[in-house]
């Protein structure tokens, strides 16, 4: 494990466990409110990622405890070149964020990762801190929203194509379509199928109808979307959207996106959101169905 963190007097560190997911969520939520004015994270997000069979929570995380014993900061090397970290705003300005950034770099170096990075809101305290530490911008990303009063556009499918909720029989095809598409531009290893099941099918609160598919004339899955509903049911977030390479330019993605928004509204959601980044070239696709950019993020990275 990396060397101990250089923390203020009275603070301590320890590896985390799945039981700490609630504490990490509270730290991240407080950080998000102070940075963006709203909370995006939910405990289900942490649990889904940490319950992956390939993820060793104890080895991949570190928590910072205040003198009271309360968890006030955390960092993780999530797998591959991705990391995350947060510090409770009541404990900003004490060097904890700098210490966690150093831990991430050291841990990535131990794992042999040539580069490690994390998303931060553009211009935020976290962004400015990482920039001051020499972390560079790898790409930009955007959170987009479909305004509540926007009419969901109608997008017709070609003949012999159909949209429906996925069945368990479809899951491996969905995983293949999504991974094949994302690996065209994402520099990482293929996500193991059991990890995909842990984060999508077995995510806390997930329902079968959350996975939407387009089937082609032969009945195979040719496009897929994964919809995540917030705990209060007010927002539907499209976490994944992909079309098989040989089936593109037929309007399948737009039809599938409209279907996902419709499914979310049918189950009570008033907001529909998703995120994309500058590597995908998909920003215009989402604008074509009426989505608007709500916030801009940057992926800050360093070379261990």
PDB file of C-alpha atoms in Angstrom:
ATOM      1  CA  UNK A   1       0.000   0.000   0.000  1.00  0.00           C
ATOM      2  CA  UNK A   2       1.155   3.597  -0.494  1.00  0.00           C
ATOM      3  CA  UNK A   3       2.901   5.407   2.335  1.00  0.00           C
ATOM      4  CA  UNK A   4       0.772   6.941   5.067  1.00  0.00           C
ATOM      5  CA  UNK A   5      -0.989  10.199   4.273  1.00  0.00           C
ATOM      6  CA  UNK A   6       0.483  13.437   5.533  1.00  0.00           C
ATOM      7  CA  UNK A   7      -2.563  14.522   7.531  1.00  0.00           C
ATOM      8  CA  UNK A   8      -3.206  17.342  10.009  1.00  0.00           C
ATOM      9  CA  UNK A   9      -2.633  16.577  13.687  1.00  0.00           C
ATOM     10  CA  UNK A  10      -5.416  14.432  15.112  1.00  0.00           C
ATOM     11  CA  UNK A  11      -6.575  13.054  11.743  1.00  0.00           C
ATOM     12  CA  UNK A  12      -6.022   9.408  10.826  1.00  0.00           C
ATOM     13  CA  UNK A  13      -6.500   7.046   7.912  1.00  0.00           C
ATOM     14  CA  UNK A  14      -7.748   3.538   7.308  1.00  0.00           C
ATOM     15  CA  UNK A  15      -8.813   1.307   4.422  1.00  0.00           C
ATOM     16  CA  UNK A  16     -12.548   1.259   3.812  1.00  0.00           C
ATOM     17  CA  UNK A  17     -15.087  -1.577   3.574  1.00  0.00           C
ATOM     18  CA  UNK A  18     -18.448  -1.924   1.844  1.00  0.00           C
ATOM     19  CA  UNK A  19     -20.038  -0.955   5.170  1.00  0.00           C
ATOM     20  CA  UNK A  20     -18.497   2.523   4.717  1.00  0.00           C
ATOM     21  CA  UNK A  21     -20.517   3.214   1.549  1.00  0.00           C
ATOM     22  CA  UNK A  22     -23.001   5.354   3.481  1.00  0.00           C
ATOM     23  CA  UNK A  23     -20.253   7.436   5.075  1.00  0.00           C
ATOM     24  CA  UNK A  24     -18.527   7.969   1.739  1.00  0.00           C
ATOM     25  CA  UNK A  25     -21.848   9.006   0.200  1.00  0.00           C
ATOM     26  CA  UNK A  26     -22.351  11.642   2.908  1.00  0.00           C
ATOM     27  CA  UNK A  27     -18.858  13.067   2.312  1.00  0.00           C
ATOM     28  CA  UNK A  28     -19.341  13.163  -1.450  1.00  0.00           C
ATOM     29  CA  UNK A  29     -22.820  14.676  -1.140  1.00  0.00           C
ATOM     30  CA  UNK A  30     -21.535  17.498   1.091  1.00  0.00           C
ATOM     31  CA  UNK A  31     -18.664  18.103  -1.349  1.00  0.00           C
ATOM     32  CA  UNK A  32     -21.107  18.216  -4.293  1.00  0.00           C
ATOM     33  CA  UNK A  33     -23.467  20.673  -2.586  1.00  0.00           C
ATOM     34  CA  UNK A  34     -20.580  23.007  -1.795  1.00  0.00           C
ATOM     35  CA  UNK A  35     -19.218  22.701  -5.340  1.00  0.00           C
ATOM     36  CA  UNK A  36     -22.248  22.447  -7.621  1.00  0.00           C
ATOM     37  CA  UNK A  37     -25.185  23.398  -5.406  1.00  0.00           C
ATOM     38  CA  UNK A  38     -26.877  19.996  -5.629  1.00  0.00           C
ATOM     39  CA  UNK A  39     -26.347  16.342  -4.778  1.00  0.00           C
ATOM     40  CA  UNK A  40     -25.729  13.829  -7.569  1.00  0.00           C
ATOM     41  CA  UNK A  41     -24.305  10.861  -5.654  1.00  0.00           C
ATOM     42  CA  UNK A  42     -26.395   8.120  -4.058  1.00  0.00           C
ATOM     43  CA  UNK A  43     -25.298   5.253  -1.858  1.00  0.00           C
ATOM     44  CA  UNK A  44     -26.402   2.821  -4.565  1.00  0.00           C
ATOM     45  CA  UNK A  45     -23.729   4.319  -6.836  1.00  0.00           C
ATOM     46  CA  UNK A  46     -20.995   3.421  -4.346  1.00  0.00           C
ATOM     47  CA  UNK A  47     -22.393  -0.015  -3.514  1.00  0.00           C
ATOM     48  CA  UNK A  48     -22.778  -0.960  -7.179  1.00  0.00           C
ATOM     49  CA  UNK A  49     -19.141  -0.120  -7.948  1.00  0.00           C
ATOM     50  CA  UNK A  50     -17.675  -1.601  -4.785  1.00  0.00           C
ATOM     51  CA  UNK A  51     -19.553  -4.898  -5.082  1.00  0.00           C
ATOM     52  CA  UNK A  52     -17.848  -5.752  -8.371  1.00  0.00           C
ATOM     53  CA  UNK A  53     -16.129  -9.146  -8.067  1.00  0.00           C
ATOM     54  CA  UNK A  54     -12.868  -7.681  -9.392  1.00  0.00           C
ATOM     55  CA  UNK A  55     -12.813  -4.774  -6.895  1.00  0.00           C
ATOM     56  CA  UNK A  56     -10.856  -5.160  -3.660  1.00  0.00           C
ATOM     57  CA  UNK A  57     -12.365  -2.383  -1.532  1.00  0.00           C
ATOM     58  CA  UNK A  58      -9.733  -2.526   1.198  1.00  0.00           C
ATOM     59  CA  UNK A  59      -6.797  -2.324  -1.198  1.00  0.00           C
ATOM     60  CA  UNK A  60      -8.381   0.247  -3.517  1.00  0.00           C
ATOM     61  CA  UNK A  61      -9.610   2.825  -0.990  1.00  0.00           C
ATOM     62  CA  UNK A  62      -8.488   4.995   1.897  1.00  0.00           C
ATOM     63  CA  UNK A  63     -10.574   6.966   4.341  1.00  0.00           C
ATOM     64  CA  UNK A  64      -9.628  10.022   6.395  1.00  0.00           C
ATOM     65  CA  UNK A  65     -11.026  10.241   9.911  1.00  0.00           C
ATOM     66  CA  UNK A  66     -11.398  13.456  11.920  1.00  0.00           C
ATOM     67  CA  UNK A  67     -10.262  13.543  15.551  1.00  0.00           C
ATOM     68  CA  UNK A  68     -13.878  12.662  16.451  1.00  0.00           C
ATOM     69  CA  UNK A  69     -13.601   9.440  14.416  1.00  0.00           C
ATOM     70  CA  UNK A  70     -15.997  10.683  11.743  1.00  0.00           C
ATOM     71  CA  UNK A  71     -15.174   9.897   8.101  1.00  0.00           C
ATOM     72  CA  UNK A  72     -14.432  13.257   6.450  1.00  0.00           C
ATOM     73  CA  UNK A  73     -12.465  12.313   3.325  1.00  0.00           C
ATOM     74  CA  UNK A  74     -11.867   9.399   1.017  1.00  0.00           C
ATOM     75  CA  UNK A  75     -10.113   8.344  -2.168  1.00  0.00           C
ATOM     76  CA  UNK A  76     -10.221   5.290  -4.381  1.00  0.00           C
ATOM     77  CA  UNK A  77      -8.467   3.875  -7.396  1.00  0.00           C
ATOM     78  CA  UNK A  78     -11.611   2.614  -9.074  1.00  0.00           C
ATOM     79  CA  UNK A  79      -9.915   0.400 -11.633  1.00  0.00           C
ATOM     80  CA  UNK A  80      -7.791   1.133 -14.676  1.00  0.00           C
ATOM     81  CA  UNK A  81      -7.039   4.831 -15.057  1.00  0.00           C
ATOM     82  CA  UNK A  82     -10.039   6.044 -13.021  1.00  0.00           C
ATOM     83  CA  UNK A  83      -9.970   7.446  -9.480  1.00  0.00           C
ATOM     84  CA  UNK A  84     -12.332   9.378  -7.221  1.00  0.00           C
ATOM     85  CA  UNK A  85     -11.910  11.450  -4.074  1.00  0.00           C
ATOM     86  CA  UNK A  86     -13.823  13.875  -1.877  1.00  0.00           C
ATOM     87  CA  UNK A  87     -13.312  15.902   1.283  1.00  0.00           C
ATOM     88  CA  UNK A  88     -16.120  17.224   3.472  1.00  0.00           C
ATOM     89  CA  UNK A  89     -16.180  21.013   2.979  1.00  0.00           C
ATOM     90  CA  UNK A  90     -15.961  21.598   6.743  1.00  0.00           C
ATOM     91  CA  UNK A  91     -12.440  20.165   6.490  1.00  0.00           C
ATOM     92  CA  UNK A  92     -11.254  21.939   3.340  1.00  0.00           C
ATOM     93  CA  UNK A  93      -8.046  23.958   3.465  1.00  0.00           C
ATOM     94  CA  UNK A  94      -6.145  21.582   5.767  1.00  0.00           C
ATOM     95  CA  UNK A  95      -4.142  19.695   3.153  1.00  0.00           C
ATOM     96  CA  UNK A  96      -6.378  16.605   3.110  1.00  0.00           C
ATOM     97  CA  UNK A  97      -7.171  16.908  -0.594  1.00  0.00           C
ATOM     98  CA  UNK A  98      -3.481  17.240  -1.418  1.00  0.00           C
ATOM     99  CA  UNK A  99      -2.713  14.158   0.663  1.00  0.00           C
ATOM    100  CA  UNK A 100      -5.435  12.142  -1.074  1.00  0.00           C
ATOM    101  CA  UNK A 101      -4.201  13.220  -4.522  1.00  0.00           C
ATOM    102  CA  UNK A 102      -0.746  11.978  -3.519  1.00  0.00           C
ATOM    103  CA  UNK A 103      -2.223   8.674  -2.343  1.00  0.00           C
ATOM    104  CA  UNK A 104      -4.023   8.198  -5.676  1.00  0.00           C
ATOM    105  CA  UNK A 105      -0.829   8.803  -7.636  1.00  0.00           C
ATOM    106  CA  UNK A 106       1.204   6.477  -5.415  1.00  0.00           C
ATOM    107  CA  UNK A 107      -1.397   3.710  -5.545  1.00  0.00           C
ATOM    108  CA  UNK A 108      -1.677   3.971  -9.335  1.00  0.00           C
ATOM    109  CA  UNK A 109       2.101   3.706  -9.565  1.00  0.00           C
ATOM    110  CA  UNK A 110       2.052   0.532  -7.484  1.00  0.00           C
ATOM    111  CA  UNK A 111      -0.592  -0.916  -9.804  1.00  0.00           C
ATOM    112  CA  UNK A 112       1.477  -0.072 -12.866  1.00  0.00           C
ATOM    113  CA  UNK A 113      -1.005   2.425 -14.284  1.00  0.00           C
ATOM    114  CA  UNK A 114       0.753   4.899 -16.627  1.00  0.00           C
ATOM    115  CA  UNK A 115      -1.875   7.577 -15.949  1.00  0.00           C
ATOM    116  CA  UNK A 116      -4.615   8.078 -13.363  1.00  0.00           C
ATOM    117  CA  UNK A 117      -7.367  10.675 -13.311  1.00  0.00           C
ATOM    118  CA  UNK A 118     -10.725  11.769 -11.965  1.00  0.00           C
ATOM    119  CA  UNK A 119     -13.618  14.034 -13.009  1.00  0.00           C
ATOM    120  CA  UNK A 120     -14.101  17.381 -11.262  1.00  0.00           C
ATOM    121  CA  UNK A 121     -16.464  20.276 -12.004  1.00  0.00           C
ATOM    122  CA  UNK A 122     -14.691  22.798 -14.209  1.00  0.00           C
ATOM    123  CA  UNK A 123     -13.368  25.710 -12.159  1.00  0.00           C
ATOM    124  CA  UNK A 124     -14.249  24.071  -8.830  1.00  0.00           C
ATOM    125  CA  UNK A 125     -11.936  24.031  -5.776  1.00  0.00           C
ATOM    126  CA  UNK A 126     -11.036  20.439  -6.674  1.00  0.00           C
ATOM    127  CA  UNK A 127     -10.201  21.433 -10.223  1.00  0.00           C
ATOM    128  CA  UNK A 128      -8.005  24.292  -9.038  1.00  0.00           C
ATOM    129  CA  UNK A 129      -6.263  22.096  -6.476  1.00  0.00           C
ATOM    130  CA  UNK A 130      -5.400  19.366  -8.982  1.00  0.00           C
ATOM    131  CA  UNK A 131      -4.226  21.961 -11.500  1.00  0.00           C
ATOM    132  CA  UNK A 132      -1.913  23.432  -8.849  1.00  0.00           C
ATOM    133  CA  UNK A 133      -0.519  19.935  -8.249  1.00  0.00           C
ATOM    134  CA  UNK A 134       0.302  19.555 -11.940  1.00  0.00           C
ATOM    135  CA  UNK A 135      -2.626  17.366 -12.940  1.00  0.00           C
ATOM    136  CA  UNK A 136      -3.501  17.984 -16.603  1.00  0.00           C
ATOM    137  CA  UNK A 137      -6.823  17.913 -18.453  1.00  0.00           C
ATOM    138  CA  UNK A 138      -7.380  14.771 -20.528  1.00  0.00           C
ATOM    139  CA  UNK A 139     -10.905  15.532 -21.724  1.00  0.00           C
ATOM    140  CA  UNK A 140     -14.046  17.541 -21.011  1.00  0.00           C
ATOM    141  CA  UNK A 141     -17.419  16.081 -20.128  1.00  0.00           C
ATOM    142  CA  UNK A 142     -20.922  17.481 -19.845  1.00  0.00           C
ATOM    143  CA  UNK A 143     -24.025  16.694 -17.844  1.00  0.00           C
ATOM    144  CA  UNK A 144     -27.084  17.223 -20.016  1.00  0.00           C
ATOM    145  CA  UNK A 145     -30.707  17.512 -18.975  1.00  0.00           C
ATOM    146  CA  UNK A 146     -34.004  17.233 -20.819  1.00  0.00           C
ATOM    147  CA  UNK A 147     -36.026  20.148 -19.375  1.00  0.00           C
ATOM    148  CA  UNK A 148     -39.176  19.077 -17.556  1.00  0.00           C
ATOM    149  CA  UNK A 149     -41.507  20.844 -19.984  1.00  0.00           C
ATOM    150  CA  UNK A 150     -39.825  19.438 -23.091  1.00  0.00           C
ATOM    151  CA  UNK A 151     -41.935  17.131 -25.219  1.00  0.00           C
ATOM    152  CA  UNK A 152     -40.151  13.845 -25.742  1.00  0.00           C
ATOM    153  CA  UNK A 153     -39.503  13.608 -29.479  1.00  0.00           C
ATOM    154  CA  UNK A 154     -40.948  10.790 -31.549  1.00  0.00           C
ATOM    155  CA  UNK A 155     -38.275   8.765 -33.308  1.00  0.00           C
ATOM    156  CA  UNK A 156     -39.453   5.997 -35.592  1.00  0.00           C
ATOM    157  CA  UNK A 157     -37.452   2.806 -36.099  1.00  0.00           C
ATOM    158  CA  UNK A 158     -36.732   1.197 -39.447  1.00  0.00           C
ATOM    159  CA  UNK A 159     -38.979  -1.687 -40.476  1.00  0.00           C
ATOM    160  CA  UNK A 160     -38.362  -4.956 -38.605  1.00  0.00           C
ATOM    161  CA  UNK A 161     -36.674  -3.193 -35.656  1.00  0.00           C
ATOM    162  CA  UNK A 162     -38.291  -2.988 -32.219  1.00  0.00           C
ATOM    163  CA  UNK A 163     -37.690  -1.455 -28.777  1.00  0.00           C
ATOM    164  CA  UNK A 164     -38.445  -3.219 -25.518  1.00  0.00           C
ATOM    165  CA  UNK A 165     -37.185  -3.866 -22.006  1.00  0.00           C
ATOM    166  CA  UNK A 166     -34.337  -6.350 -21.869  1.00  0.00           C
ATOM    167  CA  UNK A 167     -34.801  -9.861 -20.529  1.00  0.00           C
ATOM    168  CA  UNK A 168     -32.135 -11.866 -18.657  1.00  0.00           C
ATOM    169  CA  UNK A 169     -31.522 -13.687 -21.939  1.00  0.00           C
ATOM    170  CA  UNK A 170     -30.433 -10.371 -23.477  1.00  0.00           C
ATOM    171  CA  UNK A 171     -27.972  -9.317 -20.783  1.00  0.00           C
ATOM    172  CA  UNK A 172     -24.805 -10.731 -22.278  1.00  0.00           C
ATOM    173  CA  UNK A 173     -25.652  -9.246 -25.676  1.00  0.00           C
ATOM    174  CA  UNK A 174     -26.304  -5.868 -24.011  1.00  0.00           C
ATOM    175  CA  UNK A 175     -22.924  -6.035 -22.272  1.00  0.00           C
ATOM    176  CA  UNK A 176     -21.219  -6.911 -25.572  1.00  0.00           C
ATOM    177  CA  UNK A 177     -22.873  -4.080 -27.532  1.00  0.00           C
ATOM    178  CA  UNK A 178     -22.033  -1.503 -24.847  1.00  0.00           C
ATOM    179  CA  UNK A 179     -18.464  -2.645 -24.248  1.00  0.00           C
ATOM    180  CA  UNK A 180     -17.660  -2.927 -27.962  1.00  0.00           C
ATOM    181  CA  UNK A 181     -18.927   0.619 -28.543  1.00  0.00           C
ATOM    182  CA  UNK A 182     -17.236   2.200 -25.532  1.00  0.00           C
ATOM    183  CA  UNK A 183     -13.907   0.515 -26.229  1.00  0.00           C
ATOM    184  CA  UNK A 184     -13.748   2.231 -29.626  1.00  0.00           C
ATOM    185  CA  UNK A 185     -12.709   5.427 -27.806  1.00  0.00           C
ATOM    186  CA  UNK A 186     -12.039   4.494 -24.180  1.00  0.00           C
ATOM    187  CA  UNK A 187      -8.475   3.481 -23.297  1.00  0.00           C
ATOM    188  CA  UNK A 188      -9.151   0.685 -20.826  1.00  0.00           C
ATOM    189  CA  UNK A 189      -9.552  -3.061 -20.561  1.00  0.00           C
ATOM    190  CA  UNK A 190     -12.902  -4.699 -21.318  1.00  0.00           C
ATOM    191  CA  UNK A 191     -15.103  -4.720 -18.235  1.00  0.00           C
ATOM    192  CA  UNK A 192     -15.646  -8.328 -17.124  1.00  0.00           C
ATOM    193  CA  UNK A 193     -19.222  -9.506 -17.542  1.00  0.00           C
ATOM    194  CA  UNK A 194     -19.650 -10.279 -13.796  1.00  0.00           C
ATOM    195  CA  UNK A 195     -18.590  -6.705 -13.000  1.00  0.00           C
ATOM    196  CA  UNK A 196     -21.165  -5.363 -15.471  1.00  0.00           C
ATOM    197  CA  UNK A 197     -23.859  -7.494 -13.826  1.00  0.00           C
ATOM    198  CA  UNK A 198     -22.857  -6.148 -10.404  1.00  0.00           C
ATOM    199  CA  UNK A 199     -23.101  -2.510 -11.475  1.00  0.00           C
ATOM    200  CA  UNK A 200     -26.186  -2.757 -13.700  1.00  0.00           C
ATOM    201  CA  UNK A 201     -28.381  -5.800 -13.048  1.00  0.00           C
ATOM    202  CA  UNK A 202     -27.591  -6.117  -9.338  1.00  0.00           C
ATOM    203  CA  UNK A 203     -27.351  -2.406  -8.590  1.00  0.00           C
ATOM    204  CA  UNK A 204     -29.476  -1.607  -5.507  1.00  0.00           C
ATOM    205  CA  UNK A 205     -32.922  -0.495  -6.670  1.00  0.00           C
ATOM    206  CA  UNK A 206     -32.467  -1.658 -10.274  1.00  0.00           C
ATOM    207  CA  UNK A 207     -35.577  -2.916 -12.085  1.00  0.00           C
ATOM    208  CA  UNK A 208     -35.712  -5.140 -15.194  1.00  0.00           C
ATOM    209  CA  UNK A 209     -37.270  -2.344 -17.273  1.00  0.00           C
ATOM    210  CA  UNK A 210     -34.222  -0.114 -16.640  1.00  0.00           C
ATOM    211  CA  UNK A 211     -32.310  -1.890 -19.431  1.00  0.00           C
ATOM    212  CA  UNK A 212     -33.762  -0.912 -22.828  1.00  0.00           C
ATOM    213  CA  UNK A 213     -32.852  -2.608 -26.101  1.00  0.00           C
ATOM    214  CA  UNK A 214     -33.418  -2.289 -29.829  1.00  0.00           C
ATOM    215  CA  UNK A 215     -33.628  -5.614 -31.627  1.00  0.00           C
ATOM    216  CA  UNK A 216     -32.900  -6.064 -35.312  1.00  0.00           C
ATOM    217  CA  UNK A 217     -34.629  -8.159 -37.975  1.00  0.00           C
ATOM    218  CA  UNK A 218     -32.956 -11.326 -36.686  1.00  0.00           C
ATOM    219  CA  UNK A 219     -33.984 -10.625 -33.086  1.00  0.00           C
ATOM    220  CA  UNK A 220     -30.467  -9.816 -31.856  1.00  0.00           C
ATOM    221  CA  UNK A 221     -29.763  -6.807 -29.650  1.00  0.00           C
ATOM    222  CA  UNK A 222     -28.322  -4.063 -31.876  1.00  0.00           C
ATOM    223  CA  UNK A 223     -28.550  -1.095 -29.492  1.00  0.00           C
ATOM    224  CA  UNK A 224     -28.931  -0.760 -25.743  1.00  0.00           C
ATOM    225  CA  UNK A 225     -29.424   1.811 -23.001  1.00  0.00           C
ATOM    226  CA  UNK A 226     -29.135   1.538 -19.233  1.00  0.00           C
ATOM    227  CA  UNK A 227     -31.426   3.779 -17.208  1.00  0.00           C
ATOM    228  CA  UNK A 228     -30.758   4.537 -13.535  1.00  0.00           C
ATOM    229  CA  UNK A 229     -33.629   5.932 -11.472  1.00  0.00           C
ATOM    230  CA  UNK A 230     -32.811   8.062  -8.437  1.00  0.00           C
ATOM    231  CA  UNK A 231     -33.969   6.852  -5.039  1.00  0.00           C
ATOM    232  CA  UNK A 232     -36.781   9.411  -4.935  1.00  0.00           C
ATOM    233  CA  UNK A 233     -37.916   8.422  -8.429  1.00  0.00           C
ATOM    234  CA  UNK A 234     -37.754  11.991  -9.726  1.00  0.00           C
ATOM    235  CA  UNK A 235     -34.872  11.572 -12.154  1.00  0.00           C
ATOM    236  CA  UNK A 236     -33.956   9.042 -14.800  1.00  0.00           C
ATOM    237  CA  UNK A 237     -30.262   9.007 -15.696  1.00  0.00           C
ATOM    238  CA  UNK A 238     -29.128   7.254 -18.873  1.00  0.00           C
ATOM    239  CA  UNK A 239     -25.805   5.818 -17.736  1.00  0.00           C
ATOM    240  CA  UNK A 240     -25.017   3.933 -20.966  1.00  0.00           C
ATOM    241  CA  UNK A 241     -26.167   4.221 -24.575  1.00  0.00           C
ATOM    242  CA  UNK A 242     -24.627   2.299 -27.450  1.00  0.00           C
ATOM    243  CA  UNK A 243     -25.365   1.040 -30.952  1.00  0.00           C
ATOM    244  CA  UNK A 244     -23.627  -1.864 -32.633  1.00  0.00           C
ATOM    245  CA  UNK A 245     -21.142  -0.560 -35.195  1.00  0.00           C
ATOM    246  CA  UNK A 246     -22.790  -2.192 -38.212  1.00  0.00           C
ATOM    247  CA  UNK A 247     -26.196  -0.738 -37.245  1.00  0.00           C
ATOM    248  CA  UNK A 248     -25.341   2.944 -36.946  1.00  0.00           C
ATOM    249  CA  UNK A 249     -26.801   5.863 -38.935  1.00  0.00           C
ATOM    250  CA  UNK A 250     -30.297   4.357 -38.804  1.00  0.00           C
ATOM    251  CA  UNK A 251     -31.638   6.516 -35.978  1.00  0.00           C
ATOM    252  CA  UNK A 252     -31.529   3.710 -33.436  1.00  0.00           C
ATOM    253  CA  UNK A 253     -29.739   5.687 -30.720  1.00  0.00           C
ATOM    254  CA  UNK A 254     -32.165   8.614 -30.898  1.00  0.00           C
ATOM    255  CA  UNK A 255     -35.156   6.266 -30.836  1.00  0.00           C
ATOM    256  CA  UNK A 256     -33.701   4.392 -27.878  1.00  0.00           C
ATOM    257  CA  UNK A 257     -32.957   7.603 -26.011  1.00  0.00           C
ATOM    258  CA  UNK A 258     -36.506   8.853 -26.521  1.00  0.00           C
ATOM    259  CA  UNK A 259     -37.794   5.493 -25.323  1.00  0.00           C
ATOM    260  CA  UNK A 260     -35.638   5.669 -22.170  1.00  0.00           C
ATOM    261  CA  UNK A 261     -36.911   9.165 -21.391  1.00  0.00           C
ATOM    262  CA  UNK A 262     -40.480   7.981 -21.930  1.00  0.00           C
ATOM    263  CA  UNK A 263     -39.987   4.978 -19.662  1.00  0.00           C
ATOM    264  CA  UNK A 264     -38.552   7.214 -16.936  1.00  0.00           C
ATOM    265  CA  UNK A 265     -41.513   9.606 -17.155  1.00  0.00           C
ATOM    266  CA  UNK A 266     -43.962   6.713 -17.146  1.00  0.00           C
ATOM    267  CA  UNK A 267     -42.445   5.659 -13.813  1.00  0.00           C
ATOM    268  CA  UNK A 268     -42.736   9.120 -12.275  1.00  0.00           C
ATOM    269  CA  UNK A 269     -39.520  10.902 -13.239  1.00  0.00           C
ATOM    270  CA  UNK A 270     -39.725  14.605 -14.042  1.00  0.00           C
ATOM    271  CA  UNK A 271     -36.052  14.982 -15.025  1.00  0.00           C
ATOM    272  CA  UNK A 272     -34.001  13.047 -17.557  1.00  0.00           C
ATOM    273  CA  UNK A 273     -30.217  13.374 -17.585  1.00  0.00           C
ATOM    274  CA  UNK A 274     -27.060  11.817 -18.963  1.00  0.00           C
ATOM    275  CA  UNK A 275     -23.390  12.648 -19.355  1.00  0.00           C
ATOM    276  CA  UNK A 276     -21.004  12.448 -22.283  1.00  0.00           C
ATOM    277  CA  UNK A 277     -17.484  13.600 -22.971  1.00  0.00           C
ATOM    278  CA  UNK A 278     -15.336  15.006 -25.735  1.00  0.00           C
ATOM    279  CA  UNK A 279     -13.984  11.570 -26.692  1.00  0.00           C
ATOM    280  CA  UNK A 280     -17.335  10.268 -27.917  1.00  0.00           C
ATOM    281  CA  UNK A 281     -18.462  12.933 -30.384  1.00  0.00           C
ATOM    282  CA  UNK A 282     -22.042  12.325 -29.202  1.00  0.00           C
ATOM    283  CA  UNK A 283     -22.912  15.775 -27.857  1.00  0.00           C
ATOM    284  CA  UNK A 284     -24.913  16.774 -30.938  1.00  0.00           C
ATOM    285  CA  UNK A 285     -26.924  13.529 -30.778  1.00  0.00           C
ATOM    286  CA  UNK A 286     -28.267  14.530 -27.368  1.00  0.00           C
ATOM    287  CA  UNK A 287     -28.949  18.094 -28.409  1.00  0.00           C
ATOM    288  CA  UNK A 288     -31.007  16.774 -31.312  1.00  0.00           C
ATOM    289  CA  UNK A 289     -33.487  15.244 -28.860  1.00  0.00           C
ATOM    290  CA  UNK A 290     -33.842  18.499 -26.924  1.00  0.00           C
ATOM    291  CA  UNK A 291     -31.216  18.081 -24.206  1.00  0.00           C
ATOM    292  CA  UNK A 292     -29.304  21.057 -22.820  1.00  0.00           C
ATOM    293  CA  UNK A 293     -25.884  21.234 -21.149  1.00  0.00           C
ATOM    294  CA  UNK A 294     -26.342  21.694 -17.403  1.00  0.00           C
ATOM    295  CA  UNK A 295     -22.722  21.554 -16.208  1.00  0.00           C
ATOM    296  CA  UNK A 296     -19.200  21.053 -17.546  1.00  0.00           C
ATOM    297  CA  UNK A 297     -16.585  18.807 -15.967  1.00  0.00           C
ATOM    298  CA  UNK A 298     -12.940  18.100 -16.725  1.00  0.00           C
ATOM    299  CA  UNK A 299     -11.029  14.879 -16.302  1.00  0.00           C
ATOM    300  CA  UNK A 300      -7.841  15.827 -14.457  1.00  0.00           C
ATOM    301  CA  UNK A 301      -5.016  13.285 -14.617  1.00  0.00           C
ATOM    302  CA  UNK A 302      -1.417  12.695 -13.551  1.00  0.00           C
ATOM    303  CA  UNK A 303       1.326  10.284 -14.454  1.00  0.00           C
ATOM    304  CA  UNK A 304       2.573   8.421 -11.347  1.00  0.00           C
TER     305      UNK A 304
END
